[in-house]
Coordinates of C-alpha atoms and ligand atoms in Angstrom, one line a residue:
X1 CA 8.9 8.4 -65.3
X2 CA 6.5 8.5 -62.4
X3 CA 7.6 6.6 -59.6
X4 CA 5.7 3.9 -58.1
X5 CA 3.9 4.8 -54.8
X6 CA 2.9 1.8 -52.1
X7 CA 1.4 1.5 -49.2
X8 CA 2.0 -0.8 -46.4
X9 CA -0.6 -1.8 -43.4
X10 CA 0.1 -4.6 -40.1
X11 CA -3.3 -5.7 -38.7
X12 CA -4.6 -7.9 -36.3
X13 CA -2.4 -9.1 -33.5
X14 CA 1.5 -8.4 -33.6
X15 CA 4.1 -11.1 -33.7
X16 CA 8.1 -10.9 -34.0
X17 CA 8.9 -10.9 -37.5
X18 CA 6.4 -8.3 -38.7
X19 CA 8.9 -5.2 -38.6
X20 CA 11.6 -7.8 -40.7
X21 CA 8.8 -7.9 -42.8
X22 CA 8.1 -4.3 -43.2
X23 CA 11.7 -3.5 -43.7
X24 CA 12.2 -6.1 -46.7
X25 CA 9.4 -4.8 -48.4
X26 CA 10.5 -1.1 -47.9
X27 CA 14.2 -1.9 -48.6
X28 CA 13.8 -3.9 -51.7
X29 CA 11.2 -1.6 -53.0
X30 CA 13.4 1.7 -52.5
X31 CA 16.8 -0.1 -53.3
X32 CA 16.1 -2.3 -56.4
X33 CA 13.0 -0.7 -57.8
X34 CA 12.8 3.1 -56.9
X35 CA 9.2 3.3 -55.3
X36 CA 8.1 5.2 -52.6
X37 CA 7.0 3.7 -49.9
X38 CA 4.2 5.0 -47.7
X39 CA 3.4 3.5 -43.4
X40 CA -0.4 3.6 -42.9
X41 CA -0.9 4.0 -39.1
X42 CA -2.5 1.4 -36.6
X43 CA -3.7 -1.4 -39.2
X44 CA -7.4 -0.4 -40.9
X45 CA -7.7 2.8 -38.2
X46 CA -4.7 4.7 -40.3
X47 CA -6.8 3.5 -43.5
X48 CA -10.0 5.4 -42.1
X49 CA -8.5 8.2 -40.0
X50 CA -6.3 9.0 -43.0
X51 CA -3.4 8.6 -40.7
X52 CA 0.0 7.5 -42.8
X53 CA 3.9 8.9 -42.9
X54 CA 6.5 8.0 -45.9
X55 CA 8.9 5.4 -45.2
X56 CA 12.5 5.6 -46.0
X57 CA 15.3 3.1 -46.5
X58 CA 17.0 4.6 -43.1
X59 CA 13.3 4.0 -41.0
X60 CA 13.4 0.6 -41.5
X61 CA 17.0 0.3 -40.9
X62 CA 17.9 -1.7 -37.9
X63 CA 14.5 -3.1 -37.5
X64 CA 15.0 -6.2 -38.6
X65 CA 15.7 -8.0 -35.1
X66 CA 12.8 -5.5 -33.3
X67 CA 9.4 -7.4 -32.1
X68 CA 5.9 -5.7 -33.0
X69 CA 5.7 -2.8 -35.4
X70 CA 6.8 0.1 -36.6
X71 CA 3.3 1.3 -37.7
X72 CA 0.7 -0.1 -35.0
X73 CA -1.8 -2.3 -35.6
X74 CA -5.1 -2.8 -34.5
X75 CA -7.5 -5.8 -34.0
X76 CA -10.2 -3.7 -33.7
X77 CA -10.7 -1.5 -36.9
X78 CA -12.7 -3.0 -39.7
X79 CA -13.5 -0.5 -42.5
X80 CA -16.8 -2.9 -42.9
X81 CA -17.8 -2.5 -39.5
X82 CA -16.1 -0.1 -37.9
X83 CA -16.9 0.7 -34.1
X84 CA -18.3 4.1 -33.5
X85 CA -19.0 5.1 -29.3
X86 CA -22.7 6.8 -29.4
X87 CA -22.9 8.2 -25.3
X88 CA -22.3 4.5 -23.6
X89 CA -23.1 2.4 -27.2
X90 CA -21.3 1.2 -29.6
X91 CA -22.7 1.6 -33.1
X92 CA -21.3 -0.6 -36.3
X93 CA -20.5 1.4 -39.5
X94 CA -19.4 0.8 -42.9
X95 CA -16.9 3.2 -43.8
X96 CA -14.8 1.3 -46.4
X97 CA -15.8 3.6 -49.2
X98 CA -14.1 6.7 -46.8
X99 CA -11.3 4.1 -46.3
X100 CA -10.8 3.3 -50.2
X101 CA -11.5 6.6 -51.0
X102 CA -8.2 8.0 -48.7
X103 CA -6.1 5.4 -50.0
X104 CA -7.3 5.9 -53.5
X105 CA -6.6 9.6 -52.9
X106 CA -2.5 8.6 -52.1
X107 CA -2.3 7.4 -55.9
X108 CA -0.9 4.1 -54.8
X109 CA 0.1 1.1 -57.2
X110 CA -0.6 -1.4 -54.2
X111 CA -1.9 -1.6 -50.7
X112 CA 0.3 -4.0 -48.9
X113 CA -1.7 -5.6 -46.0
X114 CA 0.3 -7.7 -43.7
X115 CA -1.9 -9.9 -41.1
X116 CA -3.5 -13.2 -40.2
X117 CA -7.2 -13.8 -41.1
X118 CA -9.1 -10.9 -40.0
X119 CA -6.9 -8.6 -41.8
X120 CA -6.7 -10.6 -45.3
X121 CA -10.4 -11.4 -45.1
X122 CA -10.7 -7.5 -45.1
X123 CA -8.1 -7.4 -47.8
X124 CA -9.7 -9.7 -49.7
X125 CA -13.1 -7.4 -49.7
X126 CA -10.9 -4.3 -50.7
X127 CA -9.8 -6.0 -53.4
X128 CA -12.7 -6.9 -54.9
X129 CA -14.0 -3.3 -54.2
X130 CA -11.7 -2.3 -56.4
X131 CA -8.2 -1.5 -54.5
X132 CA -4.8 -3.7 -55.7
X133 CA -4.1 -5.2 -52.8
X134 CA -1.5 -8.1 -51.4
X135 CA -1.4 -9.8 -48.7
X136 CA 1.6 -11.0 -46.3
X137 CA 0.9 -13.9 -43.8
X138 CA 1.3 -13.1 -39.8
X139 CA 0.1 -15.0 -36.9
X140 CA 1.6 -16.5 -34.2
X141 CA -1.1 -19.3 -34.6
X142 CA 0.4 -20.2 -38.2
X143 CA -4.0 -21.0 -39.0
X144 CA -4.0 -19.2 -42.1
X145 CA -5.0 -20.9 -45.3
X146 CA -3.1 -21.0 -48.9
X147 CA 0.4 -21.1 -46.1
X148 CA 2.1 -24.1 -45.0
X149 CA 3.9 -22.0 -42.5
X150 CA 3.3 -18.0 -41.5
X151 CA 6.1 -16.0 -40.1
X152 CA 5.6 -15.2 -36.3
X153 CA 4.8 -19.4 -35.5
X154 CA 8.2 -20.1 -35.4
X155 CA 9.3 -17.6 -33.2
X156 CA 6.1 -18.3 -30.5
X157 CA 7.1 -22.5 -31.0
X158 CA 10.5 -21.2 -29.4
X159 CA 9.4 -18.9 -27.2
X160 CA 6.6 -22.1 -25.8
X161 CA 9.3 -24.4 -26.0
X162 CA 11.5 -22.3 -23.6
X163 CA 8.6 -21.6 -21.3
X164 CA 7.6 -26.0 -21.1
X165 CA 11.4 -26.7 -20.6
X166 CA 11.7 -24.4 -17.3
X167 CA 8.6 -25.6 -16.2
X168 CA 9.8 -29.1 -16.3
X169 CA 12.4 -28.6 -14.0
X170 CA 10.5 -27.1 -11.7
X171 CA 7.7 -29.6 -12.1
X172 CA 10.4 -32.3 -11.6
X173 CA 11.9 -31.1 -8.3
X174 CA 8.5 -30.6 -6.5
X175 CA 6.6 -33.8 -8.0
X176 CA 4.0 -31.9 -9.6
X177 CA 1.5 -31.4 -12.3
X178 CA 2.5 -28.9 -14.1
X179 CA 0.0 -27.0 -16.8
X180 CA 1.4 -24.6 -19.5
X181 CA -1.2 -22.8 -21.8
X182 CA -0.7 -21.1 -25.0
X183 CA -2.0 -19.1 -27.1
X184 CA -3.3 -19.9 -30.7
X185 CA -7.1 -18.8 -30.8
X186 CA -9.0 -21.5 -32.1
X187 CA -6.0 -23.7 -33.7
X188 CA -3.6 -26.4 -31.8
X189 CA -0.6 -25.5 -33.8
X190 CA 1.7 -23.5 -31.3
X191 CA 0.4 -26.4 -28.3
X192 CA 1.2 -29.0 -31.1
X193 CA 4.8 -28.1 -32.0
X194 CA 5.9 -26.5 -28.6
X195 CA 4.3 -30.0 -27.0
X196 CA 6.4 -32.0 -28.8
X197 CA 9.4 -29.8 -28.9
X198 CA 9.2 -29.5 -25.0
X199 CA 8.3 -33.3 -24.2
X200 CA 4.6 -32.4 -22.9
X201 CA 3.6 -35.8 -21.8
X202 CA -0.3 -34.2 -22.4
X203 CA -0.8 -32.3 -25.3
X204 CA -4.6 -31.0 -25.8
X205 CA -5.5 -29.2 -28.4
X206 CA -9.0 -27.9 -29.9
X207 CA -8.9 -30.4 -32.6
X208 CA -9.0 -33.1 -30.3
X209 CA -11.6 -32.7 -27.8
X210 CA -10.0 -34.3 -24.4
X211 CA -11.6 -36.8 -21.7
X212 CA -10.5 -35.7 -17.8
X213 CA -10.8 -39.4 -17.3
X214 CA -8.3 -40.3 -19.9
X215 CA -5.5 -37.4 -18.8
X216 CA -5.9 -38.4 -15.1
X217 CA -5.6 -42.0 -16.0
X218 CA -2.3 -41.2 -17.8
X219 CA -1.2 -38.9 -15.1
X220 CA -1.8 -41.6 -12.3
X221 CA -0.2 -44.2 -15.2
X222 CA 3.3 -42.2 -14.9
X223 CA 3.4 -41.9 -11.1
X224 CA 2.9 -45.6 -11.0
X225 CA 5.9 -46.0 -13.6
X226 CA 8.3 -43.7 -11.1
X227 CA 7.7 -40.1 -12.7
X228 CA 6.0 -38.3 -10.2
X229 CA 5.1 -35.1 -12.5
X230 CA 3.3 -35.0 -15.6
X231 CA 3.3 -32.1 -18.0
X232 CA 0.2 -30.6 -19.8
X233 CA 0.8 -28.4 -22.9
X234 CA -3.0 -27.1 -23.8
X235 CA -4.1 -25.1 -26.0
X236 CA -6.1 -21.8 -25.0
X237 CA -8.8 -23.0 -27.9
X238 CA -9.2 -26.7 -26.0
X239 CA -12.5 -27.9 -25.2
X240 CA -13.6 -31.2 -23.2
X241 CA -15.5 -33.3 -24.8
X242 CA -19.2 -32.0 -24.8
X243 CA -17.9 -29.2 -23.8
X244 CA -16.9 -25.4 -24.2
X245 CA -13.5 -23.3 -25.7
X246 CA -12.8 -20.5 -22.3
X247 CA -13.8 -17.1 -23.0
X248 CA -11.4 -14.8 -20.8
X249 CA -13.3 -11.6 -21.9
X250 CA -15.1 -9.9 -24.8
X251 CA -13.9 -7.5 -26.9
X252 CA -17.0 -5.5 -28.0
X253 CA -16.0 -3.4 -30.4
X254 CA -13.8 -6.2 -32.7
X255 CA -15.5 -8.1 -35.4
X256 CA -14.5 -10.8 -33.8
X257 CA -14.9 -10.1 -30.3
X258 CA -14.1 -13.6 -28.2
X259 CA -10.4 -13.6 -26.5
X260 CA -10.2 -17.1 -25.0
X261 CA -8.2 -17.9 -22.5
X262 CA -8.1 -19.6 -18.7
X263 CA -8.7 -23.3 -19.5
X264 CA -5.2 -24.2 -17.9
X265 CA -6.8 -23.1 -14.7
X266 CA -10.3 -25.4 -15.3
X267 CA -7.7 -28.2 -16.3
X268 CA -6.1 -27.6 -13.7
X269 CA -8.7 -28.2 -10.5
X270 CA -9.9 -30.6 -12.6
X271 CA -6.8 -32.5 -12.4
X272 CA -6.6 -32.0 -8.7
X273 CA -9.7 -33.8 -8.0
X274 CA -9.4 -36.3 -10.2
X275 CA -6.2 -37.6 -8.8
X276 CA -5.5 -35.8 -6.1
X277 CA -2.3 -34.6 -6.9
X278 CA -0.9 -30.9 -6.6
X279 CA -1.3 -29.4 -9.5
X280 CA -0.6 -25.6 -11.2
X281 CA -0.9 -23.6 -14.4
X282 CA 1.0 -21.1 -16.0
X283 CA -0.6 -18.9 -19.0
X284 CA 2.2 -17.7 -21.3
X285 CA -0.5 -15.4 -23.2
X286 CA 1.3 -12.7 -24.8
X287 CA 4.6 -13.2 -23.8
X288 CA 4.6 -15.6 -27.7
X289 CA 4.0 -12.4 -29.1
X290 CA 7.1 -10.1 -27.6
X291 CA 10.5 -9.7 -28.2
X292 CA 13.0 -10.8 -31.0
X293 CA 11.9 -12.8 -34.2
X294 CA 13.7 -16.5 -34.4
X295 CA 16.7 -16.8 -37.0
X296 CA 13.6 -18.7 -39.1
X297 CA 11.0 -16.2 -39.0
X298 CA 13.8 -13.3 -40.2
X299 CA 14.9 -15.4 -43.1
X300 CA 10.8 -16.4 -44.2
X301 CA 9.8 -12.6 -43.2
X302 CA 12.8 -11.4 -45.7
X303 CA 12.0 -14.2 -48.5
X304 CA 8.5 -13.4 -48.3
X305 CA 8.6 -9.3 -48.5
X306 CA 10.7 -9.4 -51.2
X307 CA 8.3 -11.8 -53.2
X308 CA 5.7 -9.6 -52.6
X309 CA 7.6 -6.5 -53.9
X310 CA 7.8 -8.8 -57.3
X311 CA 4.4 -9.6 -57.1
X312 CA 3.7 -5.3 -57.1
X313 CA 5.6 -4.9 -60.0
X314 CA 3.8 -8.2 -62.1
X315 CA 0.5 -6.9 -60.7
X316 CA -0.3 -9.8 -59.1
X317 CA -3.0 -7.8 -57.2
X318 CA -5.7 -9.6 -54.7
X319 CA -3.4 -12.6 -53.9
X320 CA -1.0 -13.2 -51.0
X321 CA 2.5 -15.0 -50.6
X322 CA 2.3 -18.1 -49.7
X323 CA 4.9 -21.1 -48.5
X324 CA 4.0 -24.3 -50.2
X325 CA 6.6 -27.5 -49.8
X326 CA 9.0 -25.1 -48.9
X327 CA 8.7 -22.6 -51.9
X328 CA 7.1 -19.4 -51.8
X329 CA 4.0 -19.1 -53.9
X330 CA 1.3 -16.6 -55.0
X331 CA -2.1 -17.6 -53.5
X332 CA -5.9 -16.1 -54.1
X333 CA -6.8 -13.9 -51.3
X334 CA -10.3 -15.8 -51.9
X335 CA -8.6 -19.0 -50.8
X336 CA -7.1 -17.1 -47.5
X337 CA -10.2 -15.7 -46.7
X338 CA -12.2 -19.0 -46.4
X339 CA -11.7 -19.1 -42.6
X340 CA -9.2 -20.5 -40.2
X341 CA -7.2 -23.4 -41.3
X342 CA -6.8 -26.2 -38.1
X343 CA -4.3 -29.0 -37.3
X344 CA -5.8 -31.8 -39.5
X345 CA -6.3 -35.2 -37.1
X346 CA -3.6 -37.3 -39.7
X347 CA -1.1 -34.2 -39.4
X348 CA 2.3 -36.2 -38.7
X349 CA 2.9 -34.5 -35.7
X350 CA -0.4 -35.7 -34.0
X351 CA 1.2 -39.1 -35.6
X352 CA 4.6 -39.4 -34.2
X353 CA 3.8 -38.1 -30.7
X354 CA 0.6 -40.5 -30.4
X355 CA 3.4 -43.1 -31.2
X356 CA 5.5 -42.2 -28.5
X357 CA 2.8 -42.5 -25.9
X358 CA 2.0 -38.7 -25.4
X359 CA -1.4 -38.4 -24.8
X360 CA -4.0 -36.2 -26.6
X361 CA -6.6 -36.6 -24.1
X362 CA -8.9 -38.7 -26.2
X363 CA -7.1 -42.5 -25.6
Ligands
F6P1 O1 -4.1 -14.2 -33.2 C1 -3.1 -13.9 -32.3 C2 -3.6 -14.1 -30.9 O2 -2.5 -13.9 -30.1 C3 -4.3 -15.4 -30.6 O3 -3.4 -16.4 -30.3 C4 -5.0 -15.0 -29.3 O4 -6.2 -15.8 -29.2 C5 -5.4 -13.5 -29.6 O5 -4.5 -13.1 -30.6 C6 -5.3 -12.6 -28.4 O6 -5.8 -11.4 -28.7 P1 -5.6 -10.1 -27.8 O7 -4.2 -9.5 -28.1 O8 -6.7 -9.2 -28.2 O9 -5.6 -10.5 -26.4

């Protein structure tokens, strides 16, 4: 018999526990059901460029502990509108039908697309233009739908967490306000749970709209009480109330071209006026996305690329494994690609922090 011939793609931005990923999918395939696996190159750009290389069981071993990826990604390349330079201009194009096309040309049983949003949203339309496709959750940000949980959050969390906890010390010793932002585009999940897991007495997030009044009133509130340093956890997606998200730059030739970032610094001068108090702000930007996936995110990476190898052989095409109540599921990639999900106001979290007198910057 023929054997069965797959493709796998990482889009969008990287994130420990993408290469565990990879190497489940790869292994399990190989070792249990005797397919051949194929690495496209650099997300949707490999797709286009017709840029791949065959995987073997002894490529992806070892990887399993390694941050990014194997095979590059992109946040750029969108086979729907797909940047082309024209002298200075960029001009939009959609080549999906080369892109399908190429893969179509590999005789694949299924394109295996492992990415947040963007990327599955793009799955999604291969899909219904006709290639099998599923999809793996990634982001840092953990804001994909039909997911309780996506593998890459866990390891940022930790990587947050260890960032707040050395900034408290320091923010301790010298009496001051301290600022720490993360990333999370326009979500509050890593600020949520690496707030709470680092004792931010000030967690803002783009759910909750904040009030300068209200965080200088709490700041001012703990110096009275004795604690002469506060410590902010915000989001890079925050927004005062009324107001405007920080754009750090534009990225012209993405689909989705805002990168936020720099509202620590805003906060931060803010802060200083307000109260008067010495104040400073550290970005941890990309550093959530580096280096070694957590204990959790290997184990969910592993559990979830060898779902997704069952899924291949079911043909369980245009859908995406999910985590639901702690089980993994199969979910529509039409559900996925319905746009971001955010921290709902009643999440627990929000809750039990409110309830412990950590501010949001609302009341
Ligand atoms: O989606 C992952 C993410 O790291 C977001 O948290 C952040 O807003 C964005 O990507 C940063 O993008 P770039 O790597 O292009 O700066």
């Amino acid at each position: 018999m023929k054997k069965k011939k797959i493709a796998i793609l990482t889009g969008g931005g990287d994130c420990p526990g993408i290469n565990a990923v990879i190497r489940a999918v790869t292994k399990k395939a190989i070792y249990q059901k005797g397919m051949e696996i194929i690495g496209i190159e650099d997300g949707y750009h490999g797709m286009i460029e017709n840029r791949h290389r065959p995987l073997t069981y002894n490529d992806v071993s070892g990887i399993l502990t390694l941050g990014g990826t194997i095979l590059g990604t992109s946040k750029t390349a969108n086979p729907y509108h797909y940047a082309v330079k024209k002298g200075n201009r960029l001009e939009f194009r959609d080549v999906s039908k080369k892109a399908i096309q190429n893969i179509k040309r590999l005789g694949l049983t299924c394109l295996v697309c492992i990415g947040g949003d963007g990327t599955l949203g793009i799955a999604h339309r291969l899909f219904k233009d006709g290639l099998p496709v599923i999809g793996l959750p990634k982001t840092i940000d953990n804001d994909l739908r039909g997911t309780d949980i996506t593998f890459g959050f866990d390891s940022a969390v930790t990587i947050a967490t260890e960032g707040i906890d050395r900034i408290h010390t320091t923010a301790q010793s010298h009496q001051r306000i301290m600022i720490v932002e993360v990333m999370g585009h326009r979500a509050g999940w890593v600020a949520l749970y690496s707030g709470v897991a680092g004792g931010g007495d000030i967690i803002l997030i783009p759910e909750i709209p904040y009030d300068i009044s209200v965080i200088a009133e709490k700041v001012k509130e703990r110096n009275k009480r004795g604690k002469r340093f506060s410590i902010v956890v915000i989001a890079e997606g925050a927004k005062p109330r009324g107001g405007d998200a920080v754009i750090q730059r534009m990225v012209k030739e993405s689909a989705d071209p805002v990168r936020l970032g720099g509202i620590g610094f805003v906060l931060g001068e803010q802060i200083e006026k307000t109260t008067g108090l010495e104040t400073r702000t550290v970005v941890m930007g990309h550093l959530l996305r580096g280096g070694p996936p957590t204990p959790f995110d290997r184990i969910l990476a592993t559990g979830l690329g060898s779902k997704a190898v069952d899924m291949i052989e079911d043909k369980e095409f245009g859908t995406m494994v999910g985590v639901k109540k702690n089980s993994l599921v199969t979910v529509p990639l039409k559900e996925v690609a319905k746009g971001p999900k955010t921290v709902p106001l009643n999440h627990p979290m929000i809750k039990a922090a409110r309830s412990l007198a950590t501010c949001f910057g609302d009341e």
